[in-house]
């Protein structure tokens, strides 16, 4: 089983994933095969359902054919079975790698790029995310549940067939904790949602907005770490992605399709990551009695889309902050200009 | 001039570097040219000194020929001239991009890889780092000064000629602040240096140690975020890299050469980053009167060496924590086994 280990100086968790154990030569292979794993038969295509693993969930059409399928990750970073053990190793802290690690097969079609997604496919994907998050939130061992997508080898995708992942974690990750705390502090001081304040300033200024529809706004964040980063926020204040109704998911599919299409055209099919940040399960822990109390008011779910246009360099890894050669105002300008 | 912008939710700074301004098509070019910028004439080779920019510092041999040279970065993220302005932009916070961004040309030789560095070259490089850090620490506008090296395109290097960089920042980066605070808390609670405690546990266990000499220890950290990460610590408690004497720099050159050589052999010349973390300038700010008081006791300078074997994926970017498929115990085992 994998193990979460805590760095007592940097205060971050890392997952030491023995199930994915690699030897030095494996990394060389990964560097040389730039287009991901090529297998004779794609395990995610129709007809290979038995190769993809036991089905956890599927969305099906009127004929009973699947539109999306959810299966366990073949090389899971976390295992669903077992007790949530927390233990010390000398001065270090560890947690057993309990969690969930699922793969969402987004469509039966093997070939699809971010420029060719349709509203229909994206709505199916987000509906699948919603159903899985609702189910995983029932498990009280989990502290954070996150749907995300890696697109392209440089963004971490190993298989070509369109897919995304859902992970459920036994700890609240550091970045998420910071976001939750910032939102909570802001609300405590001002009785306003920090994300709603950001949306209002973006709307007033206008220069960083990429696209909007009735329910959602997409913009390049003011302090973008990376070029062409895009955030998507629901206009209505709401902390839970998984409480979105079908009409909201249609609006979400529309805006994601449009952002994908513009990134595809503007940056010629860039590798990218997409992450859905919804409020964590409302576990009230004794040490933090009020931690989750205000989350309905202070958190606002959102999606981060991050093209991966260059590697991480020493400056970034040493400081945690980024040198971004494209201002969010010009990135938004380029994306707005796409026909 | 570039601008530092603060993300009010993630609580991190980003540098929006207008001097490096890029258009969408530039990123495509970067993706396609995997081996860095190829210019007709290398600006860092002997004979092209006028192309590299105004010399800030050089180390020279008895004949007056240079061994290392320091020049301003041609595309600086920060400018040395100007006032340290801090200002608001609506709800957002900004700081003018004042700082230093220097390039260290490590040797007159154009071709050198991490497998072929000699003790002599590395000692010259670290001596150059020492002299520049001592000089930059005199400037009271700077909050953090960091020498670092990007090696290979995937680790952010744009030029082939062996070089590293030194950056001086007008804010303390978030990761650094966390490290300083962890060290300070540990010292306050226990009157012991957290890094000395780590060194002791590593020495007791032994399984993560890669190499050691009289003055330094190299090990794979217990909670390694990335495969084959290596930390180098001076055995003697000391907070300041730049106070190292010539004999200590010889020991440092020896251990870095050995770690580089083993990574080169084990991972076939991997791209990597090396970062030197020394204590920040001891500026005592009114808001944090005791912040720097104990730094001599609680901080311990160190070097981080991080091979870049795979990209950043959605899970990492969404949570800030990493799935590492190689345990530090097996990474250390592989590196120890190199002849």
XYZ file of C-alpha atoms in Angstrom:
678
model
C 0.000 0.000 0.000
C 1.169 3.537 -0.693
C 2.004 5.887 2.150
C 1.532 9.600 2.685
C 4.569 11.250 4.229
C 4.694 14.754 5.657
C 7.670 17.076 5.166
C 8.191 18.709 8.580
C 9.970 21.714 7.054
C 8.014 22.429 3.869
C 4.773 21.282 5.564
C 3.541 19.356 2.538
C 2.398 15.782 2.024
C 3.868 13.467 -0.588
C 2.459 10.147 -1.677
C 5.100 7.430 -1.852
C 3.289 5.125 -4.243
C 4.805 1.675 -4.060
C 2.106 0.281 -6.420
C 3.524 2.516 -9.133
C 7.089 1.608 -8.250
C 9.524 2.517 -10.977
C 13.136 1.745 -11.728
C 15.553 4.392 -13.061
C 15.329 3.077 -16.631
C 11.548 3.549 -16.711
C 12.021 7.315 -16.637
C 14.243 7.219 -19.682
C 11.526 5.352 -21.559
C 9.022 8.000 -20.494
C 11.290 10.799 -21.737
C 11.711 9.136 -25.118
C 8.097 8.181 -25.819
C 6.652 11.637 -26.071
C 3.135 10.550 -27.049
C 2.204 8.317 -24.158
C 1.726 4.603 -23.811
C 0.889 2.836 -27.051
C -0.772 -0.475 -26.513
C -2.000 -2.778 -29.270
C -5.563 -2.583 -27.998
C -6.866 0.501 -26.190
C -8.322 -0.676 -22.874
C -10.798 2.221 -22.873
C -12.384 1.556 -26.294
C -15.733 -0.279 -26.653
C -15.106 -4.012 -26.883
C -12.250 -3.913 -24.333
C -14.409 -3.268 -21.287
C -12.961 -6.305 -19.504
C -9.417 -4.851 -19.806
C -10.289 -1.550 -18.140
C -11.243 -3.070 -14.790
C -14.444 -3.505 -12.782
C -16.994 -0.807 -13.685
C -17.802 1.528 -10.767
C -20.304 3.681 -12.636
C -21.507 4.306 -16.168
C -23.744 6.730 -17.989
C -25.736 5.001 -20.737
C -27.900 6.034 -23.670
C -31.449 4.789 -24.394
C -29.990 1.702 -26.147
C -27.956 0.774 -23.079
C -24.613 1.655 -24.711
C -22.195 3.470 -22.425
C -21.417 7.163 -22.840
C -18.964 7.416 -19.949
C -17.515 4.704 -17.705
C -15.735 4.916 -14.354
C -13.178 2.232 -13.442
C -10.482 1.959 -10.758
C -7.083 3.396 -11.726
C -4.861 0.482 -12.779
C -1.904 2.002 -10.867
C -3.733 3.572 -7.919
C -1.996 6.101 -5.688
C -4.569 5.187 -3.027
C -6.524 2.070 -2.125
C -10.120 2.072 -1.004
C -9.753 -0.944 1.344
C -8.280 -0.640 4.809
C -8.282 1.470 7.897
C -7.262 5.072 7.990
C -4.061 4.670 10.012
C -1.988 7.655 11.072
C 1.452 6.883 12.508
C 4.862 8.332 13.347
C 8.211 7.278 11.894
C 10.763 8.820 14.258
C 10.246 12.564 13.876
C 8.238 12.115 10.678
C 4.449 11.750 10.218
C 2.714 9.238 7.964
C -0.784 8.252 6.903
C -1.677 4.991 5.149
C -2.561 5.514 1.493
C -6.293 5.016 1.932
C -8.435 6.787 -0.619
C -9.993 6.368 -4.009
C -8.369 6.742 -7.392
C -10.800 6.348 -10.276
C -10.544 6.832 -14.020
C -13.405 8.421 -15.968
C -13.509 7.224 -19.582
C -15.076 10.303 -21.132
C -16.441 8.876 -24.382
C -16.353 5.652 -26.427
C -14.463 7.571 -29.168
C -10.730 6.985 -29.098
C -9.741 10.148 -30.949
C -10.815 13.447 -29.514
C -8.786 16.557 -28.780
C -9.652 19.637 -26.740
C -10.626 21.387 -29.949
C -13.247 18.803 -30.832
C -15.126 18.223 -27.564
C -18.875 18.767 -27.892
C -21.280 20.137 -25.285
C -22.870 16.682 -25.143
C -19.629 14.872 -24.239
C -18.604 17.516 -21.708
C -22.020 17.455 -20.057
C -21.753 13.662 -19.753
C -18.301 14.043 -18.184
C -19.481 16.625 -15.643
C -22.584 14.550 -14.856
C -20.280 11.599 -14.178
C -18.059 13.756 -11.943
C -21.165 14.890 -10.043
C -22.445 11.347 -9.426
C -19.050 10.049 -8.301
C -18.366 13.003 -5.976
C -21.824 12.572 -4.383
C -21.055 8.888 -3.786
C -17.470 9.393 -2.499
C -18.603 12.139 -0.115
C -20.511 9.474 1.825
C -17.204 7.899 2.946
C -16.199 9.675 6.160
C -12.531 8.677 5.830
C -12.011 11.185 3.029
C -10.947 14.788 3.564
C -10.889 15.970 -0.045
C -12.374 14.737 -3.319
C -11.121 16.140 -6.586
C -12.020 15.429 -10.232
C -9.221 16.394 -12.617
C -8.038 15.902 -16.160
C -4.508 15.494 -17.542
C -4.398 16.167 -21.277
C -1.233 15.422 -23.263
C 1.938 13.679 -22.112
C 3.534 16.890 -20.862
C 0.530 17.348 -18.556
C 0.768 13.812 -17.174
C -1.550 11.788 -19.446
C -0.305 8.274 -20.203
C -3.119 7.094 -22.455
C -4.495 8.739 -25.576
C -8.178 7.774 -25.147
C -10.044 10.771 -23.626
C -10.176 10.288 -19.875
C -10.022 12.106 -16.579
C -9.591 11.028 -12.961
C -11.201 11.395 -9.552
C -9.163 11.180 -6.397
C -10.349 11.001 -2.765
C -7.715 11.801 -0.150
C -7.315 10.992 3.561
C -5.805 14.453 4.292
C -6.648 17.987 3.219
C -3.876 19.044 0.843
C -1.873 22.109 1.762
C -2.927 24.262 -1.241
C -6.573 23.460 -0.558
C -6.180 24.229 3.150
C -4.709 27.621 2.267
C -7.587 28.355 -0.102
C -10.193 27.311 2.468
C -8.513 29.366 5.175
C -8.206 32.467 2.973
C -11.879 32.211 2.102
C -12.832 31.703 5.714
C -10.757 34.670 6.974
C -12.175 36.940 4.297
C -15.699 35.935 5.191
C -15.060 36.338 8.902
C -13.726 39.867 8.356
C -16.161 41.077 5.742
C -19.124 38.706 5.631
C -18.533 38.395 1.902
C -17.302 35.500 -0.256
C -13.734 36.222 -1.485
C -14.502 34.515 -4.797
C -17.613 36.665 -5.338
C -15.436 39.733 -4.647
C -12.919 38.516 -7.241
C -15.706 37.908 -9.773
C -17.017 41.433 -9.192
C -13.606 43.036 -9.660
C -13.027 40.978 -12.821
C -16.428 42.028 -14.155
C -15.711 45.721 -13.405
C -12.290 45.633 -15.062
C -13.229 43.320 -17.928
C -9.659 43.071 -19.278
C -9.058 39.511 -18.029
C -12.421 37.981 -18.989
C -12.177 35.334 -21.711
C -15.787 34.228 -22.130
C -19.039 34.162 -20.208
C -22.503 32.671 -20.542
C -25.640 32.948 -18.437
C -24.312 30.975 -15.463
C -20.494 31.037 -15.705
C -17.529 33.374 -16.188
C -14.087 32.351 -17.497
C -11.146 34.673 -16.853
C -7.350 34.713 -16.594
C -6.573 35.287 -12.890
C -4.892 38.592 -11.901
C -1.897 36.810 -10.324
C -1.670 34.007 -12.946
C 1.300 31.775 -12.141
C 1.442 30.296 -15.609
C 0.714 31.663 -19.080
C -2.898 31.265 -20.271
C -4.211 29.954 -16.947
C -8.029 30.168 -16.943
C -10.460 30.054 -14.008
C -14.154 29.244 -14.432
C -16.554 30.369 -11.685
C -20.318 29.917 -11.411
C -21.810 33.421 -11.246
C -24.202 32.378 -8.499
C -22.553 31.889 -5.101
C -22.507 28.155 -4.414
C -19.940 26.031 -2.584
C -20.792 22.625 -4.057
C -20.073 21.604 -7.628
C -21.968 18.361 -7.075
C -25.181 20.200 -6.260
C -25.263 21.675 -9.803
C -28.479 20.794 -11.626
C -28.696 19.628 -15.229
C -29.215 23.108 -16.596
C -26.135 24.395 -14.745
C -24.082 21.475 -16.075
C -25.194 22.456 -19.611
C -23.847 25.963 -18.988
C -20.633 24.484 -17.623
C -20.230 22.223 -20.667
C -20.712 25.260 -22.909
C -18.047 27.386 -21.218
C -15.483 24.565 -20.916
C -15.955 23.662 -24.597
C -15.403 27.301 -25.515
C -12.282 27.689 -23.326
C -10.844 24.385 -24.642
C -11.537 25.409 -28.241
C -9.861 28.798 -27.795
C -6.809 27.305 -26.073
C -6.614 24.670 -28.819
C -6.612 27.305 -31.569
C -4.491 29.883 -29.797
C -1.787 27.521 -28.513
C -2.092 24.741 -31.122
C -3.439 21.918 -28.975
C -1.461 22.535 -25.777
C -1.062 19.948 -23.004
C -3.188 21.057 -20.058
C -4.650 20.186 -16.685
C -8.186 20.841 -15.532
C -9.086 20.614 -11.842
C -12.536 20.895 -10.221
C -12.381 22.418 -6.728
C -15.558 21.748 -4.773
C -16.056 22.134 -1.020
C -14.597 19.289 1.056
C -16.824 16.769 2.851
C -18.200 18.551 5.918
C -16.378 16.513 8.507
C -16.240 18.431 11.745
C -13.003 17.525 13.462
C -12.602 18.083 17.216
C -9.457 20.182 16.743
C -11.217 22.577 14.409
C -14.813 22.820 15.628
C -15.699 25.810 13.465
C -13.606 24.904 10.460
C -16.473 23.806 8.261
C -19.235 25.808 9.844
C -19.129 28.689 7.421
C -18.128 26.808 4.296
C -21.504 27.252 2.617
C -21.055 31.002 2.857
C -17.326 31.361 2.326
C -16.390 28.785 -0.342
C -17.290 29.067 -4.019
C -16.565 26.095 -6.245
C -14.497 26.661 -9.375
C -12.480 25.070 -12.145
C -8.804 25.718 -12.905
C -7.519 25.114 -16.426
C -3.731 25.293 -16.760
C -1.924 24.834 -20.081
C 1.526 23.289 -19.555
C 3.671 25.309 -21.919
C 7.031 24.985 -20.222
C 8.687 22.932 -17.498
C 9.181 23.830 -13.859
C 12.542 25.509 -13.370
C 14.791 26.010 -10.349
C 13.358 29.366 -9.482
C 9.844 27.961 -9.265
C 10.874 24.866 -7.350
C 12.961 26.866 -4.873
C 10.505 29.623 -4.155
C 7.090 28.237 -5.068
C 6.433 31.235 -7.140
C 6.441 31.581 -10.839
C 7.778 33.884 -13.517
C 4.960 34.280 -16.004
C 6.021 35.785 -19.337
C 2.436 36.480 -20.483
C 0.313 38.913 -18.483
C -3.238 37.653 -17.847
C -4.515 40.745 -19.668
C -2.708 39.784 -22.867
C -3.551 36.087 -22.472
C -7.244 37.020 -22.173
C -6.829 39.297 -25.194
C -5.380 36.486 -27.321
C -8.090 34.037 -26.222
C -10.882 36.542 -26.778
C -9.564 37.136 -30.303
C -9.979 33.495 -31.369
C -12.797 32.986 -33.915
C 9.154 46.715 -15.493
C 7.834 43.398 -14.247
C 5.335 43.257 -11.418
C 4.796 40.860 -8.529
C 1.148 40.034 -7.994
C -0.294 38.259 -4.975
C -3.039 35.652 -5.229
C -5.419 36.470 -2.348
C -6.784 32.919 -2.236
C -3.719 30.732 -2.818
C -1.522 33.267 -0.959
C 1.334 33.043 -3.443
C 3.216 35.633 -5.464
C 3.626 35.460 -9.222
C 5.969 37.546 -11.314
C 4.276 38.998 -14.380
C 7.399 39.575 -16.443
C 6.655 42.025 -19.215
C 10.342 42.080 -20.268
C 10.007 38.428 -21.209
C 6.686 39.025 -22.933
C 5.720 36.173 -25.206
C 3.105 35.603 -27.862
C 1.173 32.319 -28.165
C 3.289 31.099 -31.094
C 6.496 31.385 -29.031
C 5.361 28.498 -26.850
C 4.918 26.247 -29.843
C 8.491 26.951 -30.865
C 9.633 26.083 -27.340
C 7.762 22.768 -27.436
C 9.296 21.816 -30.742
C 12.934 22.741 -30.062
C 13.677 20.229 -27.358
C 17.359 21.081 -27.006
C 17.220 24.752 -26.177
C 18.128 27.859 -28.082
C 20.727 27.307 -30.788
C 22.480 30.473 -31.746
C 25.260 30.736 -34.318
C 27.687 32.064 -31.718
C 27.369 31.130 -28.041
C 27.281 34.389 -26.050
C 28.876 32.652 -23.058
C 31.980 31.297 -24.826
C 35.379 33.062 -24.609
C 35.623 35.630 -27.399
C 31.938 36.612 -27.133
C 32.241 38.457 -23.829
C 30.693 41.594 -25.351
C 27.525 39.657 -26.282
C 26.889 38.372 -22.759
C 26.396 41.801 -21.194
C 28.284 43.988 -18.721
C 30.424 41.864 -16.379
C 29.301 42.089 -12.720
C 31.948 39.747 -11.329
C 34.541 37.272 -12.548
C 36.882 34.708 -11.073
C 40.196 34.647 -12.931
C 43.274 32.446 -13.054
C 46.891 33.576 -12.610
C 47.055 34.534 -16.309
C 43.989 36.785 -15.962
C 41.736 34.481 -18.005
C 38.246 34.089 -16.588
C 37.094 30.896 -14.906
C 33.565 32.082 -14.117
C 31.753 35.275 -15.129
C 28.602 36.889 -13.779
C 26.462 39.016 -16.121
C 22.914 40.402 -15.915
C 20.181 38.085 -17.220
C 19.310 39.204 -20.759
C 15.579 38.717 -20.027
C 15.460 39.716 -16.357
C 12.454 38.900 -14.210
C 13.567 41.744 -11.922
C 15.394 45.031 -12.410
C 17.965 46.392 -10.017
C 17.093 50.063 -10.624
C 14.125 51.755 -9.000
C 12.258 52.100 -5.779
C 10.673 49.241 -3.934
C 7.037 50.229 -4.467
C 4.201 48.243 -2.931
C 0.703 49.095 -4.150
C -2.895 47.904 -4.338
C -4.890 47.178 -7.492
C -8.498 47.029 -6.290
C -8.574 44.066 -3.924
C -5.242 42.761 -5.215
C -1.688 43.436 -3.931
C 1.340 44.244 -6.070
C 5.037 44.970 -5.687
C 7.234 46.493 -8.380
C 9.621 43.964 -9.887
C 12.731 45.300 -8.155
C 15.448 42.755 -7.592
C 18.490 41.231 -9.216
C 18.630 38.519 -11.831
C 22.150 37.460 -12.700
C 23.629 34.694 -14.828
C 26.706 32.793 -13.674
C 28.728 31.443 -16.611
C 30.253 28.447 -14.868
C 33.217 27.714 -17.119
C 34.719 28.852 -20.456
C 34.035 25.329 -21.816
C 30.886 25.118 -23.932
C 30.341 21.382 -23.542
C 29.983 19.997 -20.070
C 27.330 17.733 -18.622
C 26.528 16.869 -15.025
C 28.571 13.700 -15.436
C 31.727 15.590 -16.346
C 31.881 18.435 -13.804
C 35.169 18.505 -11.895
C 35.741 19.558 -8.281
C 37.669 22.544 -9.625
C 34.803 23.881 -11.745
C 32.226 23.295 -9.006
C 34.397 25.000 -6.405
C 34.724 28.004 -8.731
C 30.942 28.068 -9.181
C 30.260 27.941 -5.424
C 32.953 30.567 -4.768
C 31.196 32.805 -7.308
C 27.824 32.159 -5.627
C 29.387 33.067 -2.270
C 30.842 36.373 -3.507
C 27.627 37.432 -5.244
C 25.388 36.530 -2.285
C 27.686 38.499 0.066
C 27.423 41.511 -2.242
C 23.642 41.281 -2.842
C 22.959 40.916 0.893
C 24.172 44.504 1.324
C 21.092 45.776 -0.546
C 18.373 46.273 2.065
C 15.566 46.150 -0.501
C 15.970 42.384 -0.900
C 14.147 39.792 1.197
C 15.594 36.631 -0.317
C 18.660 35.793 -2.393
C 18.868 32.442 -4.119
C 21.504 30.856 -6.384
C 20.054 28.115 -8.569
C 20.807 26.031 -11.636
C 18.505 24.827 -14.402
C 20.058 21.940 -16.333
C 18.409 20.674 -19.522
C 15.459 22.118 -21.420
C 12.904 20.197 -19.377
C 14.314 21.855 -16.259
C 14.097 25.345 -17.748
C 17.549 25.881 -19.307
C 17.486 27.823 -22.585
C 21.181 27.811 -23.375
C 23.551 24.866 -23.611
C 26.678 26.551 -22.209
C 27.017 25.581 -18.498
C 25.439 28.328 -16.423
C 23.418 29.011 -13.328
C 21.529 32.015 -11.995
C 21.224 34.179 -8.897
C 18.016 35.956 -8.055
C 17.340 38.581 -5.369
C 13.679 39.133 -4.495
C 11.728 42.001 -2.914
C 9.434 39.576 -1.017
C 10.013 36.380 0.946
C 8.565 33.567 -1.172
C 5.840 31.473 0.376
C 7.778 28.153 0.388
C 10.732 29.872 2.029
C 8.493 31.544 4.606
C 7.019 28.150 5.503
C 10.491 26.636 5.872
C 11.694 29.528 8.031
C 8.583 29.373 10.192
C 8.795 25.571 10.644
C 12.418 25.903 11.686
C 11.610 28.735 14.055
C 8.682 26.900 15.707
C 10.754 23.771 16.151
C 13.552 25.746 17.754
C 11.156 27.646 19.989
C 9.605 24.401 21.234
C 12.730 22.286 21.543
C 15.772 24.555 21.398
C 17.093 22.340 18.623
C 17.598 22.950 14.895
C 14.999 20.980 12.893
C 17.533 20.331 10.140
C 20.068 18.940 12.650
C 17.312 16.652 13.961
C 16.600 15.477 10.408
C 20.319 14.852 9.790
C 20.501 12.799 12.989
C 17.500 10.664 12.093
C 18.884 10.132 8.578
C 22.252 9.117 10.034
C 20.600 6.669 12.455
C 18.466 5.056 9.775
C 21.061 5.172 7.004
C 18.689 3.872 4.315
C 18.222 7.225 2.567
C 21.846 8.415 2.616
C 23.429 8.649 -0.849
C 26.945 9.890 -0.083
C 28.838 11.743 2.603
C 32.237 13.298 3.095
C 33.886 15.016 6.052
C 31.697 18.115 6.017
C 28.520 17.204 4.090
C 25.765 14.589 3.855
C 23.609 13.900 0.774
C 20.345 12.012 1.240
C 16.953 11.437 -0.375
C 14.420 13.185 1.897
C 11.898 11.005 3.773
C 8.899 12.787 2.204
C 10.465 13.210 -1.280
C 7.943 14.850 -3.598
C 9.735 13.761 -6.725
C 11.767 10.681 -7.660
C 15.502 10.893 -6.929
C 15.308 14.226 -5.086
C 18.542 14.782 -3.133
C 19.257 17.171 -0.245
C 22.790 18.197 0.733
C 23.337 19.509 4.280
C 26.530 20.716 5.947
C 27.096 18.440 8.964
C 28.039 21.415 11.130
C 25.084 23.612 12.132
C 25.418 26.854 10.189
C 22.728 29.130 8.767
C 24.786 30.927 6.111
C 26.056 29.320 2.935
C 28.016 32.461 2.129
C 30.051 32.187 5.316
C 31.535 28.867 4.102
C 35.334 28.974 3.954
C 37.462 27.623 1.093
C 37.896 24.231 2.693
C 34.133 23.852 3.178
C 33.552 24.851 -0.451
C 35.994 22.100 -1.479
C 33.903 19.590 0.465
C 30.759 20.974 -1.146
C 32.269 20.691 -4.633
C 33.200 17.065 -3.878
C 29.711 16.036 -2.762
C 27.873 17.895 -5.566
C 30.195 16.329 -8.174
C 29.480 12.905 -6.714
C 25.690 13.420 -6.603
C 25.693 14.826 -10.170
C 27.800 11.902 -11.412
C 25.529 9.327 -9.811
C 22.362 10.980 -11.135
C 23.984 11.187 -14.575
C 24.807 7.481 -14.608
C 21.663 6.245 -12.909
C 19.155 8.341 -14.875
C 21.171 8.856 -18.091
C 21.834 12.583 -17.913
C 18.493 13.765 -16.498
C 17.313 17.386 -16.595
C 17.533 18.799 -13.079
C 17.346 21.848 -10.861
C 19.733 22.738 -8.059
C 18.787 25.391 -5.502
C 20.934 26.839 -2.697
C 18.860 27.856 0.338
C 20.791 30.178 2.622
C 19.357 32.333 5.420
C 17.644 35.507 4.213
C 19.136 38.967 4.812
C 18.486 39.782 8.455
C 16.020 42.589 7.911
C 13.945 43.127 11.011
C 10.503 44.262 9.950
C 8.229 46.071 12.394
C 5.393 43.595 11.894
C 7.579 40.664 12.810
C 10.007 41.952 15.441
C 11.300 38.516 16.405
C 11.136 36.935 12.996
C 14.864 36.961 12.347
C 16.107 36.967 15.897
C 16.747 33.271 16.175
C 17.740 32.545 12.605
C 21.361 31.768 13.461
C 20.163 28.995 15.749
C 17.160 27.699 13.877
C 18.095 27.802 10.186
C 20.562 25.446 8.520
C 21.562 26.164 4.939
C 21.153 23.382 2.388
C 21.027 22.464 -1.275
C 18.114 20.821 -3.086
C 18.802 18.823 -6.253
C 15.661 17.787 -8.135
C 15.768 15.705 -11.329
C 12.822 16.554 -13.605
C 11.734 13.142 -14.807
C 8.089 13.831 -15.560
C 5.768 16.796 -15.950
C 3.442 18.312 -13.388
C -0.002 16.732 -13.639
C -3.454 17.843 -12.528
C -3.257 16.114 -9.194
C -0.069 17.967 -8.276
C -1.295 21.318 -9.544
C -4.644 20.987 -7.754
C -3.373 19.809 -4.398
C 0.262 20.907 -4.216
C 1.242 17.444 -3.296
C 2.932 14.862 -5.355
C 2.632 11.192 -6.185
C 6.157 9.853 -6.145
C 6.553 6.425 -7.749
C 10.057 5.850 -6.327
C 10.484 5.666 -2.547
C 13.468 7.667 -1.253
C 14.860 4.408 0.170
C 14.996 2.793 -3.265
C 16.215 6.008 -4.938
C 19.084 6.169 -2.424
C 19.750 2.474 -3.040
C 20.032 2.988 -6.807
C 22.294 6.036 -6.377
C 24.501 4.292 -3.821
C 24.927 1.397 -6.245
C 26.473 3.550 -9.000
C 30.181 2.853 -9.551
